[in-house]
Amino acid sequence: MKRVFWGLILILSAGAIGVHAQDTHFTQFYSNPLYLGPSFAGGVPGQRAVANYRNQWMGVPKGFHTYGVSWDYNMSVFHSGFGLVAQRDQAGAGNYGNTRMGTLYSYDFTPTPDIHLRPGLGFYIQQISINFFDLTFGDQLALDPAPPTSLIYPGKSAVWDIDVSSSLMMYSYNTWVGFTWDHMLKPVNSFYNDEARTPFKFSLYGGYRYITKGFLMSKIEQSITGAFNFRVQGEYKQLDLGLYFMNEPLSFGFWWRGMPKGKVNKRIDALAFMVGYKFDNLSVGYSYDFTISRLGIGSGGSHEISLAMTFKTVVRKRWKALPCPTF
């Protein structure tokens, strides 16, 4: 019964029926760049393929699982970047799922020799789905076996819709700042014929990289990077602050997540650490979130794994890569 209760809570939290759903958050958000914003499409020379997996709240039965893959390509001769992305969130006893697939485009132009502006657009199709018959509701808990519920099931277990996102990023050799507006079309977030829609999500992110060993136009062997990511979606607000330390080929970092102001028990949501290793053109990252909020350590925290592979091509002109960390 306890497992059933937690499974139902997860479904409601995931927004299967409600209107206040929040998007999945990745601790290694720079290792999932196309999810962060379409401006990151083509952010490296040549091509890049990325895979991500997040297991959130392992201590909760049938918790949240997120799978994502992406591919992007830099067409420097046209100052453009192209990308494809697919992601699926799955949670709860009813196998609530949110699948999103999209294509992205970015354009890079230089108002000054040292400053780049990179707007981007993303176009998506998405599907939310659930198996209501795998759920057990409150009016079914009195008897064993459970009687039919009085809940009126919707006529459909999957809903499709379209969506758009836009972003703008400004960067130089060691500094960057960007803004993303997600869910510009507010896609449907309900299996019933009501007005429940996914709220807008706004993200502001940036950082600074300090090179301790190496050169900008050659191999950077050591660096320290400070970064932030602030998100607002509906009534939900969250800020990530962290530091990355890179000593080629090893990287590691520490993150604080929460809000500086507000109630004391809401100021810190989690503390996270991450470690990464680079094998030539393959980068592997792992992170773990320690839950500090009222949910407690009983949630089991969150694990995240990322893989990124780059395929360099011949670049006919001098090209500046984004200074963002990869983990």
Coordinates of N, CA and C in Angstrom, one line a residue, residues 116-234:
H116 N 30.5 37.4 -29.5 CA 29.6 36.6 -30.4 C 28.2 36.7 -29.8
L117 N 27.2 36.8 -30.7 CA 25.8 36.7 -30.3 C 25.3 35.5 -31.1
R118 N 24.5 34.7 -30.4 CA 24.0 33.4 -31.0 C 22.6 33.2 -30.6
P119 N 21.6 33.6 -31.5 CA 20.2 33.3 -31.3 C 19.9 31.9 -31.7
G120 N 18.9 31.3 -31.2 CA 18.5 30.0 -31.6 C 17.0 29.7 -31.5
L121 N 16.5 28.8 -32.3 CA 15.1 28.4 -32.3 C 15.0 26.9 -32.2
G122 N 14.0 26.4 -31.5 CA 13.7 25.0 -31.5 C 12.2 24.7 -31.8
F123 N 12.0 23.7 -32.6 CA 10.6 23.3 -32.9 C 10.4 21.8 -32.5
Y124 N 9.3 21.5 -31.7 CA 9.2 20.2 -31.1 C 7.8 19.6 -31.3
I125 N 7.7 18.3 -31.2 CA 6.5 17.6 -31.0 C 6.6 16.8 -29.7
Q126 N 5.5 16.7 -29.0 CA 5.6 16.0 -27.7 C 4.4 15.2 -27.4
Q127 N 4.6 14.2 -26.6 CA 3.5 13.3 -26.2 C 3.5 13.0 -24.7
I128 N 2.4 13.2 -24.0 CA 2.3 12.7 -22.7 C 1.4 11.5 -22.7
S129 N 1.7 10.5 -21.8 CA 1.0 9.2 -21.8 C 1.0 8.7 -20.4
I130 N 0.0 7.8 -20.2 CA -0.2 7.2 -18.9 C -1.1 5.9 -19.0
N131 N -0.8 5.0 -18.2 CA -1.7 3.8 -18.1 C -2.5 3.9 -16.8
F132 N -3.7 4.4 -16.9 CA -4.6 4.6 -15.7 C -4.9 3.3 -15.0
F133 N -4.9 2.2 -15.8 CA -5.3 0.9 -15.2 C -4.2 0.3 -14.3
D134 N -3.0 0.8 -14.3 CA -1.9 0.4 -13.4 C -1.9 1.2 -12.1
L135 N -2.8 2.1 -12.0 CA -2.9 3.0 -10.8 C -4.0 2.4 -9.8
T136 N -3.7 2.6 -8.5 CA -4.7 2.3 -7.5 C -5.0 3.6 -6.7
F137 N -6.3 3.9 -6.7 CA -6.8 5.2 -6.1 C -7.3 5.0 -4.7
G138 N -7.6 6.0 -4.0 CA -8.0 6.0 -2.6 C -9.2 5.2 -2.3
D139 N -10.2 5.2 -3.2 CA -11.5 4.5 -3.0 C -11.3 3.0 -3.4
Q140 N -10.1 2.5 -3.7 CA -9.8 1.1 -4.0 C -9.0 0.5 -2.9
L141 N -8.7 1.2 -1.8 CA -7.8 0.6 -0.8 C -8.6 -0.1 0.4
A142 N -9.9 0.0 0.4 CA -10.6 -0.6 1.5 C -10.7 -2.1 1.4
L143 N -10.7 -2.7 0.2 CA -10.9 -4.1 0.1 C -9.7 -4.7 -0.7
D144 N -9.5 -6.0 -0.5 CA -8.5 -6.7 -1.3 C -9.1 -8.0 -1.8
P145 N -9.2 -8.2 -3.1 CA -8.7 -7.3 -4.2 C -9.4 -6.0 -4.3
A146 N -8.8 -5.0 -4.9 CA -9.3 -3.7 -5.0 C -10.5 -3.6 -5.9
P147 N -11.6 -2.9 -5.5 CA -12.8 -2.8 -6.3 C -12.5 -1.7 -7.4
P148 N -13.3 -1.6 -8.4 CA -13.1 -0.6 -9.4 C -13.2 0.8 -8.8
T149 N -12.5 1.8 -9.3 CA -12.5 3.1 -8.7 C -13.7 3.9 -9.3
S150 N -14.1 4.9 -8.6 CA -15.2 5.8 -9.1 C -14.6 6.9 -10.0
L151 N -13.3 6.9 -10.2 CA -12.7 7.9 -11.1 C -13.2 7.7 -12.5
I152 N -13.6 8.7 -13.2 CA -13.9 8.6 -14.6 C -12.7 8.7 -15.4
Y153 N -12.3 7.7 -16.1 CA -11.1 7.7 -16.9 C -11.4 8.5 -18.2
P154 N -10.3 9.2 -18.6 CA -10.4 10.0 -19.9 C -10.5 9.0 -21.0
G155 N -11.0 9.5 -22.2 CA -11.1 8.6 -23.3 C -9.8 8.3 -24.0
K156 N -8.7 9.0 -23.6 CA -7.4 8.8 -24.2 C -6.3 8.7 -23.2
S157 N -5.3 7.9 -23.5 CA -4.2 7.7 -22.6 C -2.9 8.3 -23.1
A158 N -3.0 9.0 -24.3 CA -1.9 9.7 -24.8 C -2.4 11.0 -25.5
V159 N -1.6 12.1 -25.4 CA -2.0 13.4 -25.9 C -0.8 13.9 -26.6
W160 N -0.9 14.4 -27.9 CA 0.1 15.0 -28.7 C -0.1 16.5 -28.8
D161 N 1.1 17.2 -28.9 CA 1.0 18.6 -29.1 C 2.3 19.1 -29.7
I162 N 2.4 20.4 -30.1 CA 3.6 21.0 -30.6 C 4.1 22.1 -29.7
D163 N 5.4 22.4 -29.9 CA 6.0 23.4 -29.0 C 7.1 24.2 -29.7
V164 N 7.5 25.3 -29.1 CA 8.6 26.1 -29.7 C 9.4 26.7 -28.5
S165 N 10.7 26.8 -28.7 CA 11.6 27.4 -27.7 C 12.5 28.4 -28.5
S166 N 13.0 29.4 -27.8 CA 13.9 30.4 -28.4 C 15.0 30.7 -27.3
S167 N 16.1 31.1 -27.8 CA 17.2 31.5 -26.9 C 18.2 32.5 -27.5
L168 N 18.9 33.1 -26.7 CA 19.9 34.1 -27.1 C 21.1 34.0 -26.2
M169 N 22.3 33.8 -26.8 CA 23.5 33.7 -25.9 C 24.6 34.7 -26.5
M170 N 25.3 35.3 -25.5 CA 26.4 36.2 -25.8 C 27.6 35.6 -25.2
Y171 N 28.7 35.5 -25.9 CA 29.9 34.9 -25.3 C 31.2 35.5 -25.9
S172 N 32.3 35.3 -25.2 CA 33.6 35.7 -25.6 C 34.5 34.5 -25.3
Y173 N 35.8 34.7 -25.2 CA 36.7 33.6 -25.0 C 36.5 32.9 -23.7
N174 N 36.2 33.6 -22.6 CA 36.1 33.0 -21.3 C 34.8 33.4 -20.6
T175 N 33.9 34.1 -21.2 CA 32.7 34.6 -20.5 C 31.5 34.3 -21.4
W176 N 30.4 33.9 -20.8 CA 29.1 33.7 -21.5 C 27.9 34.0 -20.6
V177 N 26.8 34.4 -21.3 CA 25.6 34.5 -20.6 C 24.5 34.3 -21.6
G178 N 23.4 33.6 -21.2 CA 22.4 33.2 -22.1 C 21.0 33.2 -21.5
F179 N 20.0 33.2 -22.3 CA 18.6 33.2 -21.9 C 17.8 32.3 -22.8
T180 N 16.9 31.5 -22.2 CA 16.1 30.6 -23.0 C 14.6 30.7 -22.5
W181 N 13.7 30.8 -23.5 CA 12.3 30.8 -23.3 C 11.7 29.5 -23.8
D182 N 11.3 28.6 -22.9 CA 10.8 27.3 -23.3 C 9.3 27.3 -23.2
H183 N 8.7 26.4 -24.0 CA 7.2 26.2 -24.0 C 6.5 27.4 -24.4
M184 N 6.9 28.0 -25.5 CA 6.3 29.3 -26.0 C 4.9 29.1 -26.4
L185 N 4.5 27.9 -26.8 CA 3.1 27.6 -27.2 C 2.3 27.0 -26.1
K186 N 2.9 26.8 -24.9 CA 2.2 26.2 -23.7 C 1.5 24.9 -24.1
P187 N 2.1 23.8 -24.4 CA 1.5 22.6 -24.9 C 0.6 22.0 -23.8
V188 N -0.4 21.2 -24.3 CA -1.4 20.6 -23.4 C -0.7 19.7 -22.4
N189 N -1.2 19.8 -21.2 CA -0.6 19.0 -20.1 C -1.7 18.2 -19.3
S190 N -2.7 17.7 -20.0 CA -3.8 17.1 -19.4 C -4.4 16.0 -20.3
F191 N -4.9 14.9 -19.7 CA -5.6 13.9 -20.5 C -7.1 14.1 -20.6
Y192 N -7.6 15.2 -19.9 CA -9.0 15.5 -19.9 C -9.2 16.8 -20.8
N193 N -10.4 17.1 -21.2 CA -10.7 18.2 -22.1 C -10.8 19.5 -21.3
D194 N -9.7 19.9 -20.7 CA -9.7 21.1 -19.9 C -8.5 22.0 -20.4
E195 N -8.2 23.1 -19.7 CA -7.3 24.1 -20.2 C -5.9 23.9 -19.5
A196 N -5.6 22.7 -18.9 CA -4.3 22.5 -18.3 C -3.2 22.5 -19.3
R197 N -2.3 23.4 -19.2 CA -1.2 23.6 -20.1 C 0.1 23.7 -19.4
T198 N 1.2 23.3 -20.1 CA 2.5 23.5 -19.5 C 2.9 24.9 -19.4
P199 N 3.3 25.4 -18.3 CA 3.6 26.9 -18.1 C 5.0 27.2 -18.8
F200 N 5.1 28.5 -19.2 CA 6.4 28.9 -19.7 C 7.5 28.6 -18.7
K201 N 8.7 28.3 -19.3 CA 9.9 28.2 -18.5 C 11.0 29.2 -19.0
F202 N 11.5 30.0 -18.1 CA 12.5 31.0 -18.4 C 13.8 30.6 -17.7
S203 N 14.9 30.5 -18.5 CA 16.2 30.1 -17.9 C 17.2 31.2 -18.2
L204 N 18.0 31.6 -17.2 CA 19.1 32.6 -17.3 C 20.3 31.9 -16.8
Y205 N 21.4 31.8 -17.6 CA 22.6 31.1 -17.3 C 23.8 31.8 -17.8
G206 N 24.9 31.5 -17.2 CA 26.2 32.1 -17.6 C 27.3 31.6 -16.7
G207 N 28.5 32.2 -17.0 CA 29.7 31.8 -16.2 C 30.9 32.5 -16.7
Y208 N 32.0 32.2 -16.0 CA 33.3 32.7 -16.4 C 34.4 31.6 -16.2
R209 N 35.3 31.5 -17.1 CA 36.3 30.5 -17.1 C 37.7 31.2 -16.9
Y210 N 38.4 30.7 -15.9 CA 39.8 31.3 -15.7 C 40.8 30.2 -16.0
I211 N 41.6 30.4 -17.0 CA 42.6 29.5 -17.4 C 43.9 29.6 -16.6
T212 N 44.2 28.5 -16.0 CA 45.4 28.4 -15.1 C 46.6 27.8 -15.8
K213 N 46.4 27.1 -16.9 CA 47.5 26.5 -17.6 C 47.0 26.2 -19.1
G214 N 47.7 26.7 -20.0 CA 47.3 26.5 -21.4 C 47.0 27.8 -22.1
F215 N 46.6 27.8 -23.3 CA 46.3 29.0 -24.1 C 45.0 28.9 -24.9
L216 N 44.4 30.0 -25.1 CA 43.1 30.0 -25.8 C 43.1 29.3 -27.1
M217 N 44.1 29.6 -27.9 CA 44.1 29.1 -29.3 C 44.8 27.7 -29.4
S218 N 45.2 27.1 -28.2 CA 45.8 25.8 -28.2 C 45.1 25.0 -27.1
K219 N 45.7 23.9 -26.7 CA 45.1 23.1 -25.7 C 45.0 23.7 -24.3
I220 N 43.9 23.8 -23.7 CA 43.7 24.3 -22.4 C 43.8 23.1 -21.4
E221 N 44.8 23.1 -20.6 CA 45.1 22.0 -19.7 C 44.5 22.1 -18.3
Q222 N 44.4 23.3 -17.8 CA 43.9 23.5 -16.5 C 43.0 24.8 -16.5
S223 N 41.9 24.7 -15.8 CA 41.0 25.9 -15.7 C 40.0 25.7 -14.5
I224 N 39.5 26.9 -14.1 CA 38.5 27.0 -13.0 C 37.4 27.7 -13.6
T225 N 36.2 27.2 -13.5 CA 35.0 27.8 -14.1 C 33.9 28.0 -13.0
G226 N 33.4 29.2 -12.9 CA 32.2 29.4 -12.1 C 31.0 29.6 -13.0
A227 N 29.8 29.0 -12.6 CA 28.7 29.1 -13.5 C 27.4 29.1 -12.7
F228 N 26.3 29.6 -13.3 CA 25.0 29.6 -12.6 C 23.9 29.3 -13.6
N229 N 22.8 28.9 -13.1 CA 21.6 28.6 -13.9 C 20.3 28.9 -13.1
F230 N 19.6 29.9 -13.5 CA 18.4 30.3 -12.7 C 17.2 30.0 -13.6
R231 N 16.2 29.3 -13.0 CA 15.0 28.9 -13.8 C 13.7 29.3 -13.1
V232 N 12.8 29.8 -13.9 CA 11.4 30.1 -13.4 C 10.4 29.4 -14.3
Q233 N 9.5 28.7 -13.7 CA 8.4 28.0 -14.4 C 7.2 28.0 -13.6
G234 N 6.2 28.8 -14.0 CA 5.0 29.0 -13.1 C 5.4 29.6 -11.8

